[in-house]
Amino acid sequence: MTTNDMKLVVVGASGRMGQAMIRVIQETDGVTLHAAISREGSAFIGQDAGELAGVGTLGVKVTSDPLKAFLDAEGVLDFTSPATSVEISTLAAQARIVHVIGTTGCSLDDEEKFKAAARHARIVKSGNMSLGVNLLGVLTAKAAKALPAAGWDIEVVEMHHKHKVDAPSGTALLLGEAAAHGRGIDLASQSVRVRDGHTGPRVAGTIGFATLRGGSIVGDHSVMLAGEGELVTLSHSARDRSIFARGAVAAALWARSQKPGHYSMLDVLGLSY
């Protein structure tokens, strides 16, 4: 640790993503673990965060008190639940620090609260923090723009582990938004999330989603562009949660020097549609 290291707080420290972020912080130059938060009543409260994540003793005890954790912190990494992320964003705004949000399943009301917090905090929010997926989003937008809607149908297919609670995944929606951007359409009104029974023929120009759940799959996503007699498939497969943790840490370091505002991983990576 050096005096210039960015002091980061991990929320949801006892979860799989929380532990992955602790490990990545420990191995990344320029950052240090300042505090680790777990939900009140957790059996991990008081345990050393480094031991919890399997990287040895770090001298940082897991706490359930965010106010204590945020004292002198510069950024917070958060892959938790919508309600928790909204609460943390309010605290990040009060502290005027960086808040990196990887939480999915957020409502439109939640998103408005994040934008409100961004008046004082540096909010970086994305359905996926990996470089590969964000590049896939850019390629999806370009492909959707290049291939005419009259002859090409778009389907987003995703598979995750059996414990995931929201569907479609945040990444699938990110890719759907990219496709909609390329087509110049509104995803909310032009997407098909569920097909069951006698559905009739596919409505031209819509973007379809298929959701699969099972086993321990970290995250597989494909964007299928189906034309007459040909199929173009763009895909990404996540093999380890560390790719999301590395992206989150990179986002925090990038946002450290930015003005308060609401940013995405495209901003962090210098990519655009």
PDB file of C-alpha atoms in Angstrom:
ATOM      1  CA  MET A   1       0.000   0.000   0.000  1.00  0.00           C
ATOM      2  CA  THR A   2       1.163   3.514  -0.819  1.00  0.00           C
ATOM      3  CA  THR A   3      -0.159   6.870   0.324  1.00  0.00           C
ATOM      4  CA  ASN A   4      -1.697   7.445  -3.126  1.00  0.00           C
ATOM      5  CA  ASP A   5      -3.591   4.147  -3.251  1.00  0.00           C
ATOM      6  CA  MET A   6      -7.338   4.568  -3.773  1.00  0.00           C
ATOM      7  CA  LYS A   7      -9.172   3.404  -0.646  1.00  0.00           C
ATOM      8  CA  LEU A   8     -12.036   1.127  -1.680  1.00  0.00           C
ATOM      9  CA  VAL A   9     -14.991  -0.325   0.192  1.00  0.00           C
ATOM     10  CA  VAL A  10     -16.508  -3.656  -0.882  1.00  0.00           C
ATOM     11  CA  VAL A  11     -20.225  -4.087  -0.229  1.00  0.00           C
ATOM     12  CA  GLY A  12     -21.532  -7.647  -0.039  1.00  0.00           C
ATOM     13  CA  ALA A  13     -18.087  -8.796   1.018  1.00  0.00           C
ATOM     14  CA  SER A  14     -19.175 -12.291   2.027  1.00  0.00           C
ATOM     15  CA  GLY A  15     -20.748 -13.106  -1.363  1.00  0.00           C
ATOM     16  CA  ARG A  16     -18.998 -14.650  -4.350  1.00  0.00           C
ATOM     17  CA  MET A  17     -18.562 -11.323  -6.136  1.00  0.00           C
ATOM     18  CA  GLY A  18     -17.543  -9.584  -2.930  1.00  0.00           C
ATOM     19  CA  GLN A  19     -14.789 -12.096  -2.300  1.00  0.00           C
ATOM     20  CA  ALA A  20     -13.642 -11.852  -5.929  1.00  0.00           C
ATOM     21  CA  MET A  21     -13.365  -8.060  -5.586  1.00  0.00           C
ATOM     22  CA  ILE A  22     -11.323  -8.371  -2.398  1.00  0.00           C
ATOM     23  CA  ARG A  23      -8.919 -10.704  -4.189  1.00  0.00           C
ATOM     24  CA  VAL A  24      -8.588  -8.395  -7.203  1.00  0.00           C
ATOM     25  CA  ILE A  25      -8.034  -5.327  -5.002  1.00  0.00           C
ATOM     26  CA  GLN A  26      -5.276  -7.185  -3.187  1.00  0.00           C
ATOM     27  CA  GLU A  27      -3.476  -7.988  -6.458  1.00  0.00           C
ATOM     28  CA  THR A  28      -3.966  -4.605  -8.169  1.00  0.00           C
ATOM     29  CA  ASP A  29      -1.528  -1.712  -7.883  1.00  0.00           C
ATOM     30  CA  GLY A  30      -3.000   1.669  -6.970  1.00  0.00           C
ATOM     31  CA  VAL A  31      -5.859   0.436  -4.783  1.00  0.00           C
ATOM     32  CA  THR A  32      -6.250  -0.870  -1.241  1.00  0.00           C
ATOM     33  CA  LEU A  33      -9.112  -2.470   0.672  1.00  0.00           C
ATOM     34  CA  HIS A  34     -10.336   0.175   3.096  1.00  0.00           C
ATOM     35  CA  ALA A  35     -13.443  -1.577   4.438  1.00  0.00           C
ATOM     36  CA  ALA A  36     -15.690  -4.577   3.806  1.00  0.00           C
ATOM     37  CA  ILE A  37     -19.434  -4.585   4.435  1.00  0.00           C
ATOM     38  CA  SER A  38     -21.803  -7.495   4.890  1.00  0.00           C
ATOM     39  CA  ARG A  39     -25.492  -7.477   5.801  1.00  0.00           C
ATOM     40  CA  GLU A  40     -26.493  -7.052   9.420  1.00  0.00           C
ATOM     41  CA  GLY A  41     -26.688 -10.386  11.222  1.00  0.00           C
ATOM     42  CA  SER A  42     -24.216 -12.071   8.859  1.00  0.00           C
ATOM     43  CA  ALA A  43     -22.077 -14.795  10.401  1.00  0.00           C
ATOM     44  CA  PHE A  44     -19.042 -13.158   8.780  1.00  0.00           C
ATOM     45  CA  ILE A  45     -19.219  -9.895  10.764  1.00  0.00           C
ATOM     46  CA  GLY A  46     -15.927  -9.378  12.595  1.00  0.00           C
ATOM     47  CA  GLN A  47     -14.017 -11.817  10.389  1.00  0.00           C
ATOM     48  CA  ASP A  48     -10.918 -10.608   8.548  1.00  0.00           C
ATOM     49  CA  ALA A  49     -11.936  -9.798   4.963  1.00  0.00           C
ATOM     50  CA  GLY A  50      -8.682 -11.163   3.560  1.00  0.00           C
ATOM     51  CA  GLU A  51      -9.111 -14.494   5.300  1.00  0.00           C
ATOM     52  CA  LEU A  52     -12.707 -14.635   4.071  1.00  0.00           C
ATOM     53  CA  ALA A  53     -11.539 -14.138   0.482  1.00  0.00           C
ATOM     54  CA  GLY A  54      -8.614 -16.541   0.828  1.00  0.00           C
ATOM     55  CA  VAL A  55      -5.785 -14.012   0.470  1.00  0.00           C
ATOM     56  CA  GLY A  56      -4.510 -14.013   4.047  1.00  0.00           C
ATOM     57  CA  THR A  57      -4.914 -11.548   6.884  1.00  0.00           C
ATOM     58  CA  LEU A  58      -5.447  -7.942   5.726  1.00  0.00           C
ATOM     59  CA  GLY A  59      -6.398  -6.346   9.031  1.00  0.00           C
ATOM     60  CA  VAL A  60      -9.783  -5.263   7.678  1.00  0.00           C
ATOM     61  CA  LYS A  61     -12.708  -6.631   9.671  1.00  0.00           C
ATOM     62  CA  VAL A  62     -16.065  -7.212   7.971  1.00  0.00           C
ATOM     63  CA  THR A  63     -18.645  -4.758   9.314  1.00  0.00           C
ATOM     64  CA  SER A  64     -22.371  -4.124   8.884  1.00  0.00           C
ATOM     65  CA  ASP A  65     -21.996  -0.377   9.473  1.00  0.00           C
ATOM     66  CA  PRO A  66     -21.672   1.520   6.157  1.00  0.00           C
ATOM     67  CA  LEU A  67     -21.216   4.894   7.871  1.00  0.00           C
ATOM     68  CA  LYS A  68     -18.138   3.575   9.660  1.00  0.00           C
ATOM     69  CA  ALA A  69     -16.891   1.898   6.485  1.00  0.00           C
ATOM     70  CA  PHE A  70     -17.250   5.065   4.399  1.00  0.00           C
ATOM     71  CA  LEU A  71     -15.145   7.183   6.767  1.00  0.00           C
ATOM     72  CA  ASP A  72     -12.140   8.388   4.699  1.00  0.00           C
ATOM     73  CA  ALA A  73     -13.075   6.045   1.819  1.00  0.00           C
ATOM     74  CA  GLU A  74     -12.674   7.134  -1.810  1.00  0.00           C
ATOM     75  CA  GLY A  75     -14.818   4.572  -3.586  1.00  0.00           C
ATOM     76  CA  VAL A  76     -17.239   1.720  -3.100  1.00  0.00           C
ATOM     77  CA  LEU A  77     -17.708  -1.422  -5.221  1.00  0.00           C
ATOM     78  CA  ASP A  78     -21.239  -2.791  -5.131  1.00  0.00           C
ATOM     79  CA  PHE A  79     -22.693  -5.963  -6.694  1.00  0.00           C
ATOM     80  CA  THR A  80     -25.604  -6.511  -4.325  1.00  0.00           C
ATOM     81  CA  SER A  81     -29.362  -5.930  -4.608  1.00  0.00           C
ATOM     82  CA  PRO A  82     -31.320  -2.978  -6.018  1.00  0.00           C
ATOM     83  CA  ALA A  83     -32.496  -1.812  -2.577  1.00  0.00           C
ATOM     84  CA  THR A  84     -28.985  -2.002  -1.119  1.00  0.00           C
ATOM     85  CA  SER A  85     -27.426  -0.239  -4.108  1.00  0.00           C
ATOM     86  CA  VAL A  86     -29.915   2.630  -3.858  1.00  0.00           C
ATOM     87  CA  GLU A  87     -29.073   3.015  -0.152  1.00  0.00           C
ATOM     88  CA  ILE A  88     -25.336   2.929  -0.860  1.00  0.00           C
ATOM     89  CA  SER A  89     -25.687   5.487  -3.679  1.00  0.00           C
ATOM     90  CA  THR A  90     -27.260   7.950  -1.239  1.00  0.00           C
ATOM     91  CA  LEU A  91     -24.337   7.504   1.152  1.00  0.00           C
ATOM     92  CA  ALA A  92     -21.834   7.817  -1.711  1.00  0.00           C
ATOM     93  CA  ALA A  93     -23.481  11.101  -2.715  1.00  0.00           C
ATOM     94  CA  GLN A  94     -23.231  12.400   0.833  1.00  0.00           C
ATOM     95  CA  ALA A  95     -19.560  11.394   0.974  1.00  0.00           C
ATOM     96  CA  ARG A  96     -18.984  12.657  -2.608  1.00  0.00           C
ATOM     97  CA  ILE A  97     -17.045   9.542  -3.579  1.00  0.00           C
ATOM     98  CA  VAL A  98     -17.019   6.967  -6.387  1.00  0.00           C
ATOM     99  CA  HIS A  99     -19.775   4.339  -6.482  1.00  0.00           C
ATOM    100  CA  VAL A 100     -19.318   1.463  -8.942  1.00  0.00           C
ATOM    101  CA  ILE A 101     -22.599  -0.434  -9.376  1.00  0.00           C
ATOM    102  CA  GLY A 102     -22.715  -3.898 -10.931  1.00  0.00           C
ATOM    103  CA  THR A 103     -26.120  -4.709  -9.463  1.00  0.00           C
ATOM    104  CA  THR A 104     -28.745  -5.915 -11.957  1.00  0.00           C
ATOM    105  CA  GLY A 105     -32.524  -6.140 -11.820  1.00  0.00           C
ATOM    106  CA  CYS A 106     -32.943  -2.440 -10.962  1.00  0.00           C
ATOM    107  CA  SER A 107     -36.250  -0.690 -11.671  1.00  0.00           C
ATOM    108  CA  LEU A 108     -36.738   2.591 -13.515  1.00  0.00           C
ATOM    109  CA  ASP A 109     -37.329   4.235 -10.129  1.00  0.00           C
ATOM    110  CA  ASP A 110     -34.008   2.833  -8.891  1.00  0.00           C
ATOM    111  CA  GLU A 111     -32.262   4.225 -11.958  1.00  0.00           C
ATOM    112  CA  GLU A 112     -33.704   7.675 -11.291  1.00  0.00           C
ATOM    113  CA  LYS A 113     -32.328   7.537  -7.750  1.00  0.00           C
ATOM    114  CA  PHE A 114     -28.882   6.634  -9.080  1.00  0.00           C
ATOM    115  CA  LYS A 115     -29.039   9.622 -11.427  1.00  0.00           C
ATOM    116  CA  ALA A 116     -30.014  11.847  -8.503  1.00  0.00           C
ATOM    117  CA  ALA A 117     -27.055  10.543  -6.472  1.00  0.00           C
ATOM    118  CA  ALA A 118     -24.788  11.274  -9.444  1.00  0.00           C
ATOM    119  CA  ARG A 119     -25.233  14.992  -8.843  1.00  0.00           C
ATOM    120  CA  HIS A 120     -22.688  14.603  -6.046  1.00  0.00           C
ATOM    121  CA  ALA A 121     -21.190  11.121  -6.447  1.00  0.00           C
ATOM    122  CA  ARG A 122     -19.265   9.642  -9.362  1.00  0.00           C
ATOM    123  CA  ILE A 123     -21.584   6.787 -10.340  1.00  0.00           C
ATOM    124  CA  VAL A 124     -20.373   4.119 -12.760  1.00  0.00           C
ATOM    125  CA  LYS A 125     -23.143   1.622 -13.496  1.00  0.00           C
ATOM    126  CA  SER A 126     -23.203  -1.205 -16.006  1.00  0.00           C
ATOM    127  CA  GLY A 127     -25.023  -4.478 -16.562  1.00  0.00           C
ATOM    128  CA  ASN A 128     -21.574  -5.984 -17.081  1.00  0.00           C
ATOM    129  CA  MET A 129     -18.139  -4.687 -16.105  1.00  0.00           C
ATOM    130  CA  SER A 130     -16.011  -6.835 -18.418  1.00  0.00           C
ATOM    131  CA  LEU A 131     -14.103  -5.449 -21.394  1.00  0.00           C
ATOM    132  CA  GLY A 132     -15.223  -8.321 -23.614  1.00  0.00           C
ATOM    133  CA  VAL A 133     -18.939  -7.826 -23.026  1.00  0.00           C
ATOM    134  CA  ASN A 134     -18.769  -4.069 -23.571  1.00  0.00           C
ATOM    135  CA  LEU A 135     -16.883  -4.638 -26.812  1.00  0.00           C
ATOM    136  CA  LEU A 136     -19.591  -7.165 -27.739  1.00  0.00           C
ATOM    137  CA  GLY A 137     -22.178  -4.442 -27.132  1.00  0.00           C
ATOM    138  CA  VAL A 138     -20.407  -2.101 -29.559  1.00  0.00           C
ATOM    139  CA  LEU A 139     -20.190  -4.864 -32.191  1.00  0.00           C
ATOM    140  CA  THR A 140     -23.871  -5.690 -31.652  1.00  0.00           C
ATOM    141  CA  ALA A 141     -24.906  -2.076 -32.249  1.00  0.00           C
ATOM    142  CA  LYS A 142     -22.846  -1.927 -35.428  1.00  0.00           C
ATOM    143  CA  ALA A 143     -24.216  -5.246 -36.717  1.00  0.00           C
ATOM    144  CA  ALA A 144     -27.812  -4.248 -35.941  1.00  0.00           C
ATOM    145  CA  LYS A 145     -27.329  -1.009 -37.842  1.00  0.00           C
ATOM    146  CA  ALA A 146     -25.667  -2.696 -40.811  1.00  0.00           C
ATOM    147  CA  LEU A 147     -28.218  -5.497 -41.265  1.00  0.00           C
ATOM    148  CA  PRO A 148     -31.708  -4.257 -42.246  1.00  0.00           C
ATOM    149  CA  ALA A 149     -34.578  -5.022 -39.865  1.00  0.00           C
ATOM    150  CA  ALA A 150     -36.761  -6.066 -42.795  1.00  0.00           C
ATOM    151  CA  GLY A 151     -34.609  -9.134 -43.428  1.00  0.00           C
ATOM    152  CA  TRP A 152     -32.785  -9.808 -40.188  1.00  0.00           C
ATOM    153  CA  ASP A 153     -34.214 -10.867 -36.811  1.00  0.00           C
ATOM    154  CA  ILE A 154     -32.317 -10.342 -33.548  1.00  0.00           C
ATOM    155  CA  GLU A 155     -32.408 -12.733 -30.580  1.00  0.00           C
ATOM    156  CA  VAL A 156     -30.400 -12.367 -27.350  1.00  0.00           C
ATOM    157  CA  VAL A 157     -29.729 -15.685 -25.590  1.00  0.00           C
ATOM    158  CA  GLU A 158     -28.241 -15.871 -22.099  1.00  0.00           C
ATOM    159  CA  MET A 159     -27.456 -18.593 -19.555  1.00  0.00           C
ATOM    160  CA  HIS A 160     -26.472 -18.200 -15.906  1.00  0.00           C
ATOM    161  CA  HIS A 161     -26.114 -20.298 -12.774  1.00  0.00           C
ATOM    162  CA  LYS A 162     -29.206 -21.613 -11.046  1.00  0.00           C
ATOM    163  CA  HIS A 163     -28.983 -19.095  -8.178  1.00  0.00           C
ATOM    164  CA  LYS A 164     -29.442 -15.963 -10.323  1.00  0.00           C
ATOM    165  CA  VAL A 165     -32.690 -14.225  -9.370  1.00  0.00           C
ATOM    166  CA  ASP A 166     -33.334 -11.712 -12.195  1.00  0.00           C
ATOM    167  CA  ALA A 167     -34.109 -12.324 -15.856  1.00  0.00           C
ATOM    168  CA  PRO A 168     -33.197 -11.359 -18.481  1.00  0.00           C
ATOM    169  CA  SER A 169     -29.730 -10.714 -17.119  1.00  0.00           C
ATOM    170  CA  GLY A 170     -28.328  -7.201 -16.931  1.00  0.00           C
ATOM    171  CA  THR A 171     -25.867  -8.169 -19.636  1.00  0.00           C
ATOM    172  CA  ALA A 172     -28.632  -9.451 -21.927  1.00  0.00           C
ATOM    173  CA  LEU A 173     -30.457  -6.150 -21.485  1.00  0.00           C
ATOM    174  CA  LEU A 174     -27.212  -4.242 -22.158  1.00  0.00           C
ATOM    175  CA  LEU A 175     -26.853  -6.163 -25.435  1.00  0.00           C
ATOM    176  CA  GLY A 176     -30.526  -5.631 -26.249  1.00  0.00           C
ATOM    177  CA  GLU A 177     -30.121  -1.894 -25.704  1.00  0.00           C
ATOM    178  CA  ALA A 178     -27.088  -1.935 -27.983  1.00  0.00           C
ATOM    179  CA  ALA A 179     -29.074  -3.696 -30.712  1.00  0.00           C
ATOM    180  CA  ALA A 180     -31.977  -1.277 -30.266  1.00  0.00           C
ATOM    181  CA  HIS A 181     -29.567   1.657 -30.507  1.00  0.00           C
ATOM    182  CA  GLY A 182     -28.203   0.270 -33.755  1.00  0.00           C
ATOM    183  CA  ARG A 183     -31.726  -0.093 -35.129  1.00  0.00           C
ATOM    184  CA  GLY A 184     -32.855   3.292 -33.796  1.00  0.00           C
ATOM    185  CA  ILE A 185     -35.774   1.773 -31.871  1.00  0.00           C
ATOM    186  CA  ASP A 186     -37.010   1.726 -28.269  1.00  0.00           C
ATOM    187  CA  LEU A 187     -36.141  -1.587 -26.602  1.00  0.00           C
ATOM    188  CA  ALA A 188     -38.922  -1.433 -23.985  1.00  0.00           C
ATOM    189  CA  SER A 189     -41.661  -1.359 -26.623  1.00  0.00           C
ATOM    190  CA  GLN A 190     -39.911  -3.530 -29.209  1.00  0.00           C
ATOM    191  CA  SER A 191     -38.691  -6.474 -27.152  1.00  0.00           C
ATOM    192  CA  VAL A 192     -40.191  -9.932 -26.627  1.00  0.00           C
ATOM    193  CA  ARG A 193     -39.265 -11.395 -23.229  1.00  0.00           C
ATOM    194  CA  VAL A 194     -41.541 -14.461 -23.064  1.00  0.00           C
ATOM    195  CA  ARG A 195     -42.903 -16.882 -25.647  1.00  0.00           C
ATOM    196  CA  ASP A 196     -45.390 -19.548 -24.623  1.00  0.00           C
ATOM    197  CA  GLY A 197     -48.264 -21.297 -26.298  1.00  0.00           C
ATOM    198  CA  HIS A 198     -49.579 -20.315 -29.732  1.00  0.00           C
ATOM    199  CA  THR A 199     -47.613 -17.122 -30.296  1.00  0.00           C
ATOM    200  CA  GLY A 200     -48.188 -16.658 -34.005  1.00  0.00           C
ATOM    201  CA  PRO A 201     -45.356 -15.624 -36.339  1.00  0.00           C
ATOM    202  CA  ARG A 202     -42.473 -13.512 -35.116  1.00  0.00           C
ATOM    203  CA  VAL A 203     -43.210  -9.772 -35.274  1.00  0.00           C
ATOM    204  CA  ALA A 204     -40.739  -8.146 -37.669  1.00  0.00           C
ATOM    205  CA  GLY A 205     -38.286  -5.687 -36.123  1.00  0.00           C
ATOM    206  CA  THR A 206     -38.608  -6.904 -32.543  1.00  0.00           C
ATOM    207  CA  ILE A 207     -35.683  -8.019 -30.370  1.00  0.00           C
ATOM    208  CA  GLY A 208     -36.225 -11.339 -28.619  1.00  0.00           C
ATOM    209  CA  PHE A 209     -34.757 -12.648 -25.373  1.00  0.00           C
ATOM    210  CA  ALA A 210     -34.243 -16.242 -24.260  1.00  0.00           C
ATOM    211  CA  THR A 211     -33.240 -17.004 -20.668  1.00  0.00           C
ATOM    212  CA  LEU A 212     -31.593 -20.232 -19.490  1.00  0.00           C
ATOM    213  CA  ARG A 213     -30.666 -21.126 -15.899  1.00  0.00           C
ATOM    214  CA  GLY A 214     -28.694 -24.055 -14.510  1.00  0.00           C
ATOM    215  CA  GLY A 215     -25.605 -25.368 -12.804  1.00  0.00           C
ATOM    216  CA  SER A 216     -22.735 -23.013 -12.037  1.00  0.00           C
ATOM    217  CA  ILE A 217     -22.509 -21.079 -15.336  1.00  0.00           C
ATOM    218  CA  VAL A 218     -20.927 -17.678 -14.626  1.00  0.00           C
ATOM    219  CA  GLY A 219     -22.469 -16.086 -17.716  1.00  0.00           C
ATOM    220  CA  ASP A 220     -22.848 -16.977 -21.405  1.00  0.00           C
ATOM    221  CA  HIS A 221     -24.384 -14.490 -23.853  1.00  0.00           C
ATOM    222  CA  SER A 222     -25.052 -14.624 -27.574  1.00  0.00           C
ATOM    223  CA  VAL A 223     -26.617 -12.151 -29.979  1.00  0.00           C
ATOM    224  CA  MET A 224     -28.054 -14.014 -32.954  1.00  0.00           C
ATOM    225  CA  LEU A 225     -28.873 -12.131 -36.162  1.00  0.00           C
ATOM    226  CA  ALA A 226     -30.933 -14.431 -38.340  1.00  0.00           C
ATOM    227  CA  GLY A 227     -31.455 -13.667 -42.025  1.00  0.00           C
ATOM    228  CA  GLU A 228     -32.855 -15.662 -44.916  1.00  0.00           C
ATOM    229  CA  GLY A 229     -30.392 -18.514 -45.404  1.00  0.00           C
ATOM    230  CA  GLU A 230     -27.713 -17.211 -43.029  1.00  0.00           C
ATOM    231  CA  LEU A 231     -27.032 -16.661 -39.341  1.00  0.00           C
ATOM    232  CA  VAL A 232     -24.552 -14.313 -37.670  1.00  0.00           C
ATOM    233  CA  THR A 233     -23.758 -15.035 -33.999  1.00  0.00           C
ATOM    234  CA  LEU A 234     -21.795 -12.726 -31.683  1.00  0.00           C
ATOM    235  CA  SER A 235     -21.012 -14.280 -28.313  1.00  0.00           C
ATOM    236  CA  HIS A 236     -19.143 -13.959 -25.034  1.00  0.00           C
ATOM    237  CA  SER A 237     -18.499 -16.523 -22.330  1.00  0.00           C
ATOM    238  CA  ALA A 238     -17.440 -15.569 -18.797  1.00  0.00           C
ATOM    239  CA  ARG A 239     -15.312 -18.249 -17.154  1.00  0.00           C
ATOM    240  CA  ASP A 240     -14.444 -16.488 -13.890  1.00  0.00           C
ATOM    241  CA  ARG A 241     -16.047 -13.712 -11.806  1.00  0.00           C
ATOM    242  CA  SER A 242     -12.685 -11.984 -11.565  1.00  0.00           C
ATOM    243  CA  ILE A 243     -13.309 -10.394 -14.997  1.00  0.00           C
ATOM    244  CA  PHE A 244     -16.164  -8.383 -13.471  1.00  0.00           C
ATOM    245  CA  ALA A 245     -14.122  -7.524 -10.385  1.00  0.00           C
ATOM    246  CA  ARG A 246     -11.186  -6.298 -12.485  1.00  0.00           C
ATOM    247  CA  GLY A 247     -13.548  -4.155 -14.520  1.00  0.00           C
ATOM    248  CA  ALA A 248     -15.079  -2.689 -11.359  1.00  0.00           C
ATOM    249  CA  VAL A 249     -11.668  -1.764  -9.936  1.00  0.00           C
ATOM    250  CA  ALA A 250     -10.641  -0.217 -13.264  1.00  0.00           C
ATOM    251  CA  ALA A 251     -13.899   1.770 -13.256  1.00  0.00           C
ATOM    252  CA  ALA A 252     -13.222   3.075  -9.748  1.00  0.00           C
ATOM    253  CA  LEU A 253      -9.706   4.204 -10.657  1.00  0.00           C
ATOM    254  CA  TRP A 254     -11.007   5.925 -13.796  1.00  0.00           C
ATOM    255  CA  ALA A 255     -13.859   7.664 -11.963  1.00  0.00           C
ATOM    256  CA  ARG A 256     -11.556   8.927  -9.213  1.00  0.00           C
ATOM    257  CA  SER A 257     -10.470  11.833 -11.423  1.00  0.00           C
ATOM    258  CA  GLN A 258     -13.873  12.539 -13.000  1.00  0.00           C
ATOM    259  CA  LYS A 259     -16.486  15.117 -12.089  1.00  0.00           C
ATOM    260  CA  PRO A 260     -19.664  13.935 -10.326  1.00  0.00           C
ATOM    261  CA  GLY A 261     -21.937  12.281 -12.863  1.00  0.00           C
ATOM    262  CA  HIS A 262     -23.544   9.084 -14.141  1.00  0.00           C
ATOM    263  CA  TYR A 263     -21.169   7.003 -16.267  1.00  0.00           C
ATOM    264  CA  SER A 264     -21.061   3.584 -17.933  1.00  0.00           C
ATOM    265  CA  MET A 265     -18.296   1.123 -18.758  1.00  0.00           C
ATOM    266  CA  LEU A 266     -18.284   2.514 -22.294  1.00  0.00           C
ATOM    267  CA  ASP A 267     -17.079   5.794 -20.766  1.00  0.00           C
ATOM    268  CA  VAL A 268     -14.436   3.970 -18.725  1.00  0.00           C
ATOM    269  CA  LEU A 269     -13.154   2.000 -21.714  1.00  0.00           C
ATOM    270  CA  GLY A 270     -13.396   4.841 -24.221  1.00  0.00           C
ATOM    271  CA  LEU A 271     -15.833   2.889 -26.400  1.00  0.00           C
ATOM    272  CA  SER A 272     -18.994   4.172 -28.071  1.00  0.00           C
ATOM    273  CA  TYR A 273     -21.822   2.976 -30.268  1.00  0.00           C
TER     274      TYR A 273
END
